[in-house]
GROMACS .gro file of C-alpha atoms in nm:
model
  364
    1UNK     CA    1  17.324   0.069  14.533
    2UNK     CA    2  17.337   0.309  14.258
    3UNK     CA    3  17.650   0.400  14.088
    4UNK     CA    4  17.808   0.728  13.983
    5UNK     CA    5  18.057   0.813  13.751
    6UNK     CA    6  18.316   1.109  13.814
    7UNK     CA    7  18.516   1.260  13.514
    8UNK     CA    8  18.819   1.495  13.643
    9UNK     CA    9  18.942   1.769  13.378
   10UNK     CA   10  19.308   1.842  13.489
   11UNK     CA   11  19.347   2.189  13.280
   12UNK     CA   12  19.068   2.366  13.474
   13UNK     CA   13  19.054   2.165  13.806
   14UNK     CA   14  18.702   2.125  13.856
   15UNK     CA   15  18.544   1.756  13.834
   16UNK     CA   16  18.160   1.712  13.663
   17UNK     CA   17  17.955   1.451  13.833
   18UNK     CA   18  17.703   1.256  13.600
   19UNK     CA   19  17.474   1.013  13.673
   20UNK     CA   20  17.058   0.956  13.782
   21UNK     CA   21  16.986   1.275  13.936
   22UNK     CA   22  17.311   1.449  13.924
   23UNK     CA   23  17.327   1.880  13.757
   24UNK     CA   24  17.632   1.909  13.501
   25UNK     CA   25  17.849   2.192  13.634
   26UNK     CA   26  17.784   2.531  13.522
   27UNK     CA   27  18.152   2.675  13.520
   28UNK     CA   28  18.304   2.770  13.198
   29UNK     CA   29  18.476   2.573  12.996
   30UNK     CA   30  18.865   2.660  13.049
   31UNK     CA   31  18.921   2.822  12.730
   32UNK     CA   32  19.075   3.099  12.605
   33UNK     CA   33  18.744   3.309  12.509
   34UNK     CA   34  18.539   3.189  12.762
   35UNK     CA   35  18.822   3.253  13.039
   36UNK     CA   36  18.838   3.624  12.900
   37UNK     CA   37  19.231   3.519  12.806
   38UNK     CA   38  19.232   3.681  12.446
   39UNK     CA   39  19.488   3.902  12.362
   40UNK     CA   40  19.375   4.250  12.383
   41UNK     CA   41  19.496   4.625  12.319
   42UNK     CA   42  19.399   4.924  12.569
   43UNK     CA   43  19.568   5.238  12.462
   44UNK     CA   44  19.736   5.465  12.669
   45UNK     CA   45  19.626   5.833  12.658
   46UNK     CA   46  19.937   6.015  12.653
   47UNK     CA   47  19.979   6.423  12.551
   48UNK     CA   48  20.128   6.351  12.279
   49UNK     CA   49  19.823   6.118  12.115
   50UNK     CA   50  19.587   6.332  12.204
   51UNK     CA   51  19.697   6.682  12.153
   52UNK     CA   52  19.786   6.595  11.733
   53UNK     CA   53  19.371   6.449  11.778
   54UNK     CA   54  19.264   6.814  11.852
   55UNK     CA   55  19.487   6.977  11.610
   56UNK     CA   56  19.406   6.785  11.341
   57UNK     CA   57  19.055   6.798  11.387
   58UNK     CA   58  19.043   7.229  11.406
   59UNK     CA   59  19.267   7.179  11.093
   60UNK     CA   60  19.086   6.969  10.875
   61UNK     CA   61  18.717   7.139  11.021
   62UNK     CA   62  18.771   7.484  11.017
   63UNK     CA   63  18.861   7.520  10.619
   64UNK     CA   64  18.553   7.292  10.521
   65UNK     CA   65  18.340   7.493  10.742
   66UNK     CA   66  18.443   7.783  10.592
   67UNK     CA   67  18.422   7.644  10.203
   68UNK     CA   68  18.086   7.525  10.294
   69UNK     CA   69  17.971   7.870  10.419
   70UNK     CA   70  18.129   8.054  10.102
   71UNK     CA   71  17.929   7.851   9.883
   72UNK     CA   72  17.591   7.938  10.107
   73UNK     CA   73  17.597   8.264  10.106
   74UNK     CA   74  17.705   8.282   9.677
   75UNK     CA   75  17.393   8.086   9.635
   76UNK     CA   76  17.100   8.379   9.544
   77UNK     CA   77  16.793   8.411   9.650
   78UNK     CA   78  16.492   8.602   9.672
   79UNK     CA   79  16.166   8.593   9.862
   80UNK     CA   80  15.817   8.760   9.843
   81UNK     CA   81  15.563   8.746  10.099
   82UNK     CA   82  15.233   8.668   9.980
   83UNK     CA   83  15.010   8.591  10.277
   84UNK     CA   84  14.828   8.936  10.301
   85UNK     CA   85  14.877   9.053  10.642
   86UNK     CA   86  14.927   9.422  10.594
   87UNK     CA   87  14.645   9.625  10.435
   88UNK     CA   88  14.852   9.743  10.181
   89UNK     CA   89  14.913   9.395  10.044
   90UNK     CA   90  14.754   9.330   9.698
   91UNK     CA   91  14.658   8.992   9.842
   92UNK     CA   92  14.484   9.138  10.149
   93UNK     CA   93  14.102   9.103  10.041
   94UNK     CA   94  14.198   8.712   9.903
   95UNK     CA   95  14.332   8.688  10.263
   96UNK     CA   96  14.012   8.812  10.438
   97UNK     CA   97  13.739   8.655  10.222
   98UNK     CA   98  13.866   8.293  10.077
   99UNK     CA   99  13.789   7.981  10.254
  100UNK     CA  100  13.793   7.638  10.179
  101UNK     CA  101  13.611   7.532   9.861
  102UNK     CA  102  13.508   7.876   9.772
  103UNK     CA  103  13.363   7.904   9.473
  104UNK     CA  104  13.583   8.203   9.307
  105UNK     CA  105  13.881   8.182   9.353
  106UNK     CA  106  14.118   8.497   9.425
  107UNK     CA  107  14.393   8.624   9.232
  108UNK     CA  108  14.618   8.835   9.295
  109UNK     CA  109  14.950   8.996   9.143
  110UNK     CA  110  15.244   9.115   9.361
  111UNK     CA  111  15.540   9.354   9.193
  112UNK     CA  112  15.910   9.279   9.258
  113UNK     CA  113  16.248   9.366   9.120
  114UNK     CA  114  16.551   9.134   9.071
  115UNK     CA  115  16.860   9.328   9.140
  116UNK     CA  116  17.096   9.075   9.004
  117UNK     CA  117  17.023   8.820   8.731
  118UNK     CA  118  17.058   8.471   8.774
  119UNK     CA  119  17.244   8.262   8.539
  120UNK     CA  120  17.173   7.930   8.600
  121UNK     CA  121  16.861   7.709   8.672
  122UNK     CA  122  16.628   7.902   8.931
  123UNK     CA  123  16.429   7.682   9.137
  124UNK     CA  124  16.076   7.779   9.278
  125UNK     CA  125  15.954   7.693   9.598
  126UNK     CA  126  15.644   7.765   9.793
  127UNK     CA  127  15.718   7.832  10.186
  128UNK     CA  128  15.470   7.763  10.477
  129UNK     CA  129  15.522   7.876  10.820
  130UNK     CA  130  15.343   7.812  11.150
  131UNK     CA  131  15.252   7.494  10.994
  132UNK     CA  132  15.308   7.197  11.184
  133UNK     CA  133  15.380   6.926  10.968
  134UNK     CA  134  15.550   6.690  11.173
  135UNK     CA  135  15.220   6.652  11.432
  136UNK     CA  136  15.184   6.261  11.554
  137UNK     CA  137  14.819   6.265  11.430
  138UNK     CA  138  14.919   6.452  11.086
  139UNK     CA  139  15.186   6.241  11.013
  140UNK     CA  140  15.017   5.875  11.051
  141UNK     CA  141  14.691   6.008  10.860
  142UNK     CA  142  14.799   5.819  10.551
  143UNK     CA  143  14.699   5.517  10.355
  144UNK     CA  144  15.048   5.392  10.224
  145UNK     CA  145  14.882   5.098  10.087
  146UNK     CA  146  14.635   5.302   9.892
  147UNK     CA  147  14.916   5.502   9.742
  148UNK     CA  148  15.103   5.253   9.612
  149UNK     CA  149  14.732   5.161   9.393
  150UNK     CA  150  14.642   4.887   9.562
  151UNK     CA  151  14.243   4.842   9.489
  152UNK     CA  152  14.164   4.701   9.812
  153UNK     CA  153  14.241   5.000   9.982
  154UNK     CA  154  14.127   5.224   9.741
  155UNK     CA  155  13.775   5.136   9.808
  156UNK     CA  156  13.838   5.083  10.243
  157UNK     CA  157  14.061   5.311  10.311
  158UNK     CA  158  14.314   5.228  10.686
  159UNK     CA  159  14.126   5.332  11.006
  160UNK     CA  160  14.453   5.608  11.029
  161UNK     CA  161  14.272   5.789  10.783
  162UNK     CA  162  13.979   5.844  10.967
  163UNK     CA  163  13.799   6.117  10.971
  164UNK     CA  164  13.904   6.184  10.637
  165UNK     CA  165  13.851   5.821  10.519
  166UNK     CA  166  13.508   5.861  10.408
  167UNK     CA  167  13.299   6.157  10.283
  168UNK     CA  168  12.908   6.102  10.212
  169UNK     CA  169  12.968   5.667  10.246
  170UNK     CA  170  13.210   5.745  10.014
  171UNK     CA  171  13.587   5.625  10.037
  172UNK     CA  172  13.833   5.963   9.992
  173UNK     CA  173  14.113   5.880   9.733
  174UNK     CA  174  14.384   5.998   9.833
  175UNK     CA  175  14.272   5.962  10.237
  176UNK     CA  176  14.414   6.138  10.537
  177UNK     CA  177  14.458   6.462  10.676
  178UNK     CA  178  14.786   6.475  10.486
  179UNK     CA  179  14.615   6.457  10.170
  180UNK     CA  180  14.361   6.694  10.276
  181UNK     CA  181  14.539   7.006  10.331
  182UNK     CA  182  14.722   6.985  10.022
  183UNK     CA  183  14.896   7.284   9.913
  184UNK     CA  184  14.680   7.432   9.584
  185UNK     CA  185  14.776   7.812   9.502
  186UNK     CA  186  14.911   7.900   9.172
  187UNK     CA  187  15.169   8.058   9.096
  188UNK     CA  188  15.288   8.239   8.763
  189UNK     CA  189  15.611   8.476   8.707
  190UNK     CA  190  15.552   8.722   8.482
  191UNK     CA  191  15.869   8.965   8.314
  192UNK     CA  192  15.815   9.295   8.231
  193UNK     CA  193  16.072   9.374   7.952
  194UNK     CA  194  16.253   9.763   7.870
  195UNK     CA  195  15.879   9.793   7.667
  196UNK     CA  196  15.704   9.701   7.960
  197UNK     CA  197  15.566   9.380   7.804
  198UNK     CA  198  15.474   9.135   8.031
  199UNK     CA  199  15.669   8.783   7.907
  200UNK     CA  200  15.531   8.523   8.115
  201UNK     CA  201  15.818   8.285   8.200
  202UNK     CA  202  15.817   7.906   8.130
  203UNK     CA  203  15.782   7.684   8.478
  204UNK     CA  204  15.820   7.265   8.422
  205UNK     CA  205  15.604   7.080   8.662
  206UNK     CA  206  15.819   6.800   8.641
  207UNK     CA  207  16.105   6.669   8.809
  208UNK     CA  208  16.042   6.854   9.105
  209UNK     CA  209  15.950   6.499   9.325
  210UNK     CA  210  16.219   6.245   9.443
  211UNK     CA  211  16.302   5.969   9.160
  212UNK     CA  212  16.192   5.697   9.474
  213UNK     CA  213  15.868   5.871   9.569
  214UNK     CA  214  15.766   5.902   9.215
  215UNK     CA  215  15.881   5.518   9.086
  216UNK     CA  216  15.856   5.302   9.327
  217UNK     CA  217  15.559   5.411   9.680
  218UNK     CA  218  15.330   5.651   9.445
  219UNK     CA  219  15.153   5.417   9.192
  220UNK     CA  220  14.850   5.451   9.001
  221UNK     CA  221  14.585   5.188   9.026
  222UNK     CA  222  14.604   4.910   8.725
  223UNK     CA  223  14.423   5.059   8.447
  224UNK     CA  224  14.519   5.329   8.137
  225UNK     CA  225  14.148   5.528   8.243
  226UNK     CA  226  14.205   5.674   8.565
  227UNK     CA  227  13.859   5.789   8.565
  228UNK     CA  228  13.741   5.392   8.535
  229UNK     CA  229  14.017   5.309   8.790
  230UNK     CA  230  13.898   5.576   9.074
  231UNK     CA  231  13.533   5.524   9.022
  232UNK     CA  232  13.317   5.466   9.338
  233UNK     CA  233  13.555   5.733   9.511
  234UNK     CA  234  13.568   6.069   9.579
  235UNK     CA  235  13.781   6.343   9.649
  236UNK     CA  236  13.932   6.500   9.951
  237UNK     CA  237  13.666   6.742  10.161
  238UNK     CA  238  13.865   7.094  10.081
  239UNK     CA  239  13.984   6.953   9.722
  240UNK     CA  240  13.842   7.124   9.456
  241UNK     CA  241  13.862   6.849   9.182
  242UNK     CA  242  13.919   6.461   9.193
  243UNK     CA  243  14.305   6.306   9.177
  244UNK     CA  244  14.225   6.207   8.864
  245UNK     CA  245  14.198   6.532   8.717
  246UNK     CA  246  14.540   6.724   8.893
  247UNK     CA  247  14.696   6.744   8.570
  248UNK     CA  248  14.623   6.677   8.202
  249UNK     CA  249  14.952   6.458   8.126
  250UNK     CA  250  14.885   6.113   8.236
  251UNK     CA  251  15.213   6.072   8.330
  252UNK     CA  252  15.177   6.345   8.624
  253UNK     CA  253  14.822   6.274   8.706
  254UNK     CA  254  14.666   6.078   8.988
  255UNK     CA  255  14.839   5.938   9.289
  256UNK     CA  256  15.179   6.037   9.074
  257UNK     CA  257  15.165   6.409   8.969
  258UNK     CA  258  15.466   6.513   9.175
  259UNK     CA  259  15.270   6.841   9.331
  260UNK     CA  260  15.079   6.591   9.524
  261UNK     CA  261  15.424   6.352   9.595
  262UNK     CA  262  15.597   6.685   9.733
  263UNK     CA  263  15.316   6.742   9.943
  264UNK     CA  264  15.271   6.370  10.093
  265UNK     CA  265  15.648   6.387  10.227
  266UNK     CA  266  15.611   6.599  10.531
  267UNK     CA  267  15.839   6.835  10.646
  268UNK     CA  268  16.039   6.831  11.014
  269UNK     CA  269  15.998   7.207  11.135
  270UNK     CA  270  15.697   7.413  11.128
  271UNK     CA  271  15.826   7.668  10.876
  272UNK     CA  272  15.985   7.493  10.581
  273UNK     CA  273  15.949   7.598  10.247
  274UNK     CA  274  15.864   7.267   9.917
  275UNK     CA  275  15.988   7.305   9.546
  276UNK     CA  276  15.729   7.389   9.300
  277UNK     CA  277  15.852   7.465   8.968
  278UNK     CA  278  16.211   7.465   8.795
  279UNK     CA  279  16.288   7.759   8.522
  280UNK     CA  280  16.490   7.547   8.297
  281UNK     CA  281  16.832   7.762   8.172
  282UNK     CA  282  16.770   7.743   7.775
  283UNK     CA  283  17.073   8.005   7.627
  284UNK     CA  284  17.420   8.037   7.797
  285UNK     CA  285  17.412   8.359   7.613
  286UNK     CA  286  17.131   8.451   7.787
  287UNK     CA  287  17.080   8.474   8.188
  288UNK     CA  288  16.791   8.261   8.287
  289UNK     CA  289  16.609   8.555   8.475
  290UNK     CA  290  16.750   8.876   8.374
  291UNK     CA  291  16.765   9.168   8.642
  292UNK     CA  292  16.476   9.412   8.603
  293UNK     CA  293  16.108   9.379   8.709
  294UNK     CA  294  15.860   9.092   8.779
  295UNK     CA  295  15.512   9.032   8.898
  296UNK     CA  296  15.409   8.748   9.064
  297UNK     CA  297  15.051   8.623   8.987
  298UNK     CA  298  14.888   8.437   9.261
  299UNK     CA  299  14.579   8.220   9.239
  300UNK     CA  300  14.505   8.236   9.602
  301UNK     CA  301  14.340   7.901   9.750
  302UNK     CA  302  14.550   7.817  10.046
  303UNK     CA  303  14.390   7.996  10.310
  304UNK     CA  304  14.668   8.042  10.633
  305UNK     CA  305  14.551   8.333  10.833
  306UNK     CA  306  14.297   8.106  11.040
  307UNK     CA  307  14.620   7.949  11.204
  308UNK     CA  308  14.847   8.269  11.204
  309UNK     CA  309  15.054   8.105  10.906
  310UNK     CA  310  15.270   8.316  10.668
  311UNK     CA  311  15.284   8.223  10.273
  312UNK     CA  312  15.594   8.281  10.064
  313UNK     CA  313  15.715   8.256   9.696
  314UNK     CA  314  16.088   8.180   9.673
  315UNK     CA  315  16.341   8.167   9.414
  316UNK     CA  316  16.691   7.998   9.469
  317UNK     CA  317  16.950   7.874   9.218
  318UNK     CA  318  17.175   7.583   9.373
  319UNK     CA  319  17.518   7.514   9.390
  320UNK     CA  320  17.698   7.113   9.419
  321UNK     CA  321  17.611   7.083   9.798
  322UNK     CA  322  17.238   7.189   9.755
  323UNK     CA  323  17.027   7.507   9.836
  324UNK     CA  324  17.125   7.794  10.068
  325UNK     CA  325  17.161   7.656  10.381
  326UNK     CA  326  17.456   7.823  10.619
  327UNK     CA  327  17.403   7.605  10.975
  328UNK     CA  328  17.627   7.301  10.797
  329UNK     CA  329  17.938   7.540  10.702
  330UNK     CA  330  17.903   7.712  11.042
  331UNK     CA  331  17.863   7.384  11.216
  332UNK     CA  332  18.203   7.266  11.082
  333UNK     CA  333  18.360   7.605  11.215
  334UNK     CA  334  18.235   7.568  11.562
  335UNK     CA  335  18.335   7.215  11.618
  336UNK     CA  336  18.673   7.276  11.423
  337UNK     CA  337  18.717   7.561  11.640
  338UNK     CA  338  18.648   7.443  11.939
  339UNK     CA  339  18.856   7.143  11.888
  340UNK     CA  340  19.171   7.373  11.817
  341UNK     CA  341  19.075   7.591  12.140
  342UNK     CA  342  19.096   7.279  12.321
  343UNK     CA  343  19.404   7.170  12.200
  344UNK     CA  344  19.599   7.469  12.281
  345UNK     CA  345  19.426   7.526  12.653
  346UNK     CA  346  19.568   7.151  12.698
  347UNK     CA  347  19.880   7.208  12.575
  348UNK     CA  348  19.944   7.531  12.801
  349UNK     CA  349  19.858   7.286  13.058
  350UNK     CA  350  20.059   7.022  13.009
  351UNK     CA  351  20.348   7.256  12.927
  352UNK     CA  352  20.281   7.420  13.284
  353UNK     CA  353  20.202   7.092  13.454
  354UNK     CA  354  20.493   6.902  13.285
  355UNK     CA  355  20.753   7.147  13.387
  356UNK     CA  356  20.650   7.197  13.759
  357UNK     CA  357  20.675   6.762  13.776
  358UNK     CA  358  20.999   6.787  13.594
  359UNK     CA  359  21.157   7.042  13.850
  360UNK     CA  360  21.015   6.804  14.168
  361UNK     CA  361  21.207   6.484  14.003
  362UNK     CA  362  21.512   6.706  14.004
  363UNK     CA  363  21.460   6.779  14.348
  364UNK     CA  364  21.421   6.496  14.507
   0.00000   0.00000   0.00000
């Protein structure tokens, strides 16, 4: 006869049975955590916790909303339209007749006047609209690998490159649609002075590309001759000239001149506008662009009509939270105001609600 053993647990009541062929019990073991017995605290909504919440919330909101909003709109900035719609444009025939890899390029100059000077550094930015960026397809045709320098995929580029991988059994360097469209006008400001000398003002091409981007996931392949170090590759289809030869400073050239970095981080939104020079402030005597007129000269390349895109030249100074950008300072107002219109509908109806419960206690 077999034998079984029974061990009893007084503090929970329930007995295991062990022995050849026996299950252990699956009830929890009678403690404190397991027995959902831990102390807890559950806070009771009253009026007057939640009410103060509301108030406090309009308070606080409202005056950074409106801070944030001041600064915005003090922030200057000026735009010119360069795309060539209109007939009148003096960028309409580059509009009409450039395509990809033409062989003369276009150039164009556009007149504008500055009302107001600005004092500080002005940054340049190029602006793209109707220009979908943030497409699935567009997005993952990259070689990250590649851009970083490593050599094996410099010469077999990733299949999410493809069809811009290869190009006459070739491997593209940089690869990917990304790549591909790159943005390539140039632009030049030009001052006309009281003698109606044009002064043609000074634009640095570096330090326009995020510290990260340009240290640490754009790399170079190993090798001081980037024209040794890219050999066996070639250049994007509508690129005009090889990576290697973007820029003459070796230290923006290649997979790290910072024209090409901007580019490679894509934006969110179809119209969005990238930075692409900074006019450096030189004299606190002297305002960085003084108020009088300008002309804008345009190497046109970037051909946008084919997809009903726009093309715009902006210049922006910035203030401690960034460019000119309104929706966070108005986003602060309507939550802070909303929060205080809450508080006070709830506290008319407590008042009301309160004082008709008040006058039934007495009652009864």
């Amino acid at each position: 006869m077999m034998a079984t053993s029974y061990n009893a647990k007084d503090e929970d009541g329930h007995i295991t049975v062990s022995g050849p062929g026996t299950m252990r019990s699956k009830k929890p073991e009678n403690t404190a955590f397991k027995q959902q017995r831990l102390p807890a605290w559950q806070p009771i909504l009253t009026a007057w916790t939640v009410l103060p919440a509301f108030f406090i919330i309009g308070l606080i909101f409202i005056p950074i909303g409106i801070g944030l909003f001041v600064t915005s709109n003090n922030i200057k900035e000026f735009e010119v339209d360069y795309t060539g719609v209109d007939v009148s444009s003096p960028c309409f025939n580059c509009s009409q007749n450039y395509m990809w890899n033409s062989s003369r390029p276009c150039t164009c100059s556009i007149p504008f006047y500055l009302e107001q000077p600005y004092q500080s550094d002005v940054f340049m930015y190029y602006g793209l609209s109707n220009f979908y960026q943030n497409h699935r397809r567009y997005v993952k045709s990259r070689d990250d690998s590649q851009l970083n320098g490593d050599l094996v995929s410099l010469t077999k580029p990733s299949k999410e490159c493809e069809p811009y991988a290869t190009n006459e059994n070739k491997p593209i360097a940089p690869c990917g649609a990304i790549a591909n469209s790159m943005f390539n006008d140039t632009l030049e400001l030009f001052y006309s002075d009281p003698n109606g000398t044009l002064i043609q003002i000074p634009l640095s091409t570096t330090g326009i590309a995020w510290w990260t981007d340009k240290h640490v996931k754009f790399r170079n392949p190993a090798g001081s001759n980037l024209t040794v170090a890219f050999q066996g590759t070639t250049k994007p289809v509508n690129w005009r000239r090889p990576v290697y030869e973007l820029d003459a400073d070796p230290e923006n050239n290649g997979f790290i001149n910072e024209d090409f970095i901007v580019w490679m981080r894509t934006a969110a939104l179809p119209t969005f506008r990238k930075l692409y020079r900074i006019i450096n402030k030189n004299n606190n005597m002297i305002p960085t662009l003084p108020q009088g007129n300008y002309t804008l000269e345009v190497v046109y390349n970037y051909p946008v009509r084919s997809f009903e895109g726009r093309k715009r030249m902006i210049l922006s100074t910035i203030s401690w939270m960034g460019g000119k950008n309104p929706f966070l300072g108005l986003a602060y107002i309507s939550v802070g105001s909303v929060c205080f219109f809450l508080g006070v509908v709830l506290l008319l109806i407590h008042y009301r609600c309160g004082n008709q419960n008040n006058s039934q206690d007495i009652s009864n």
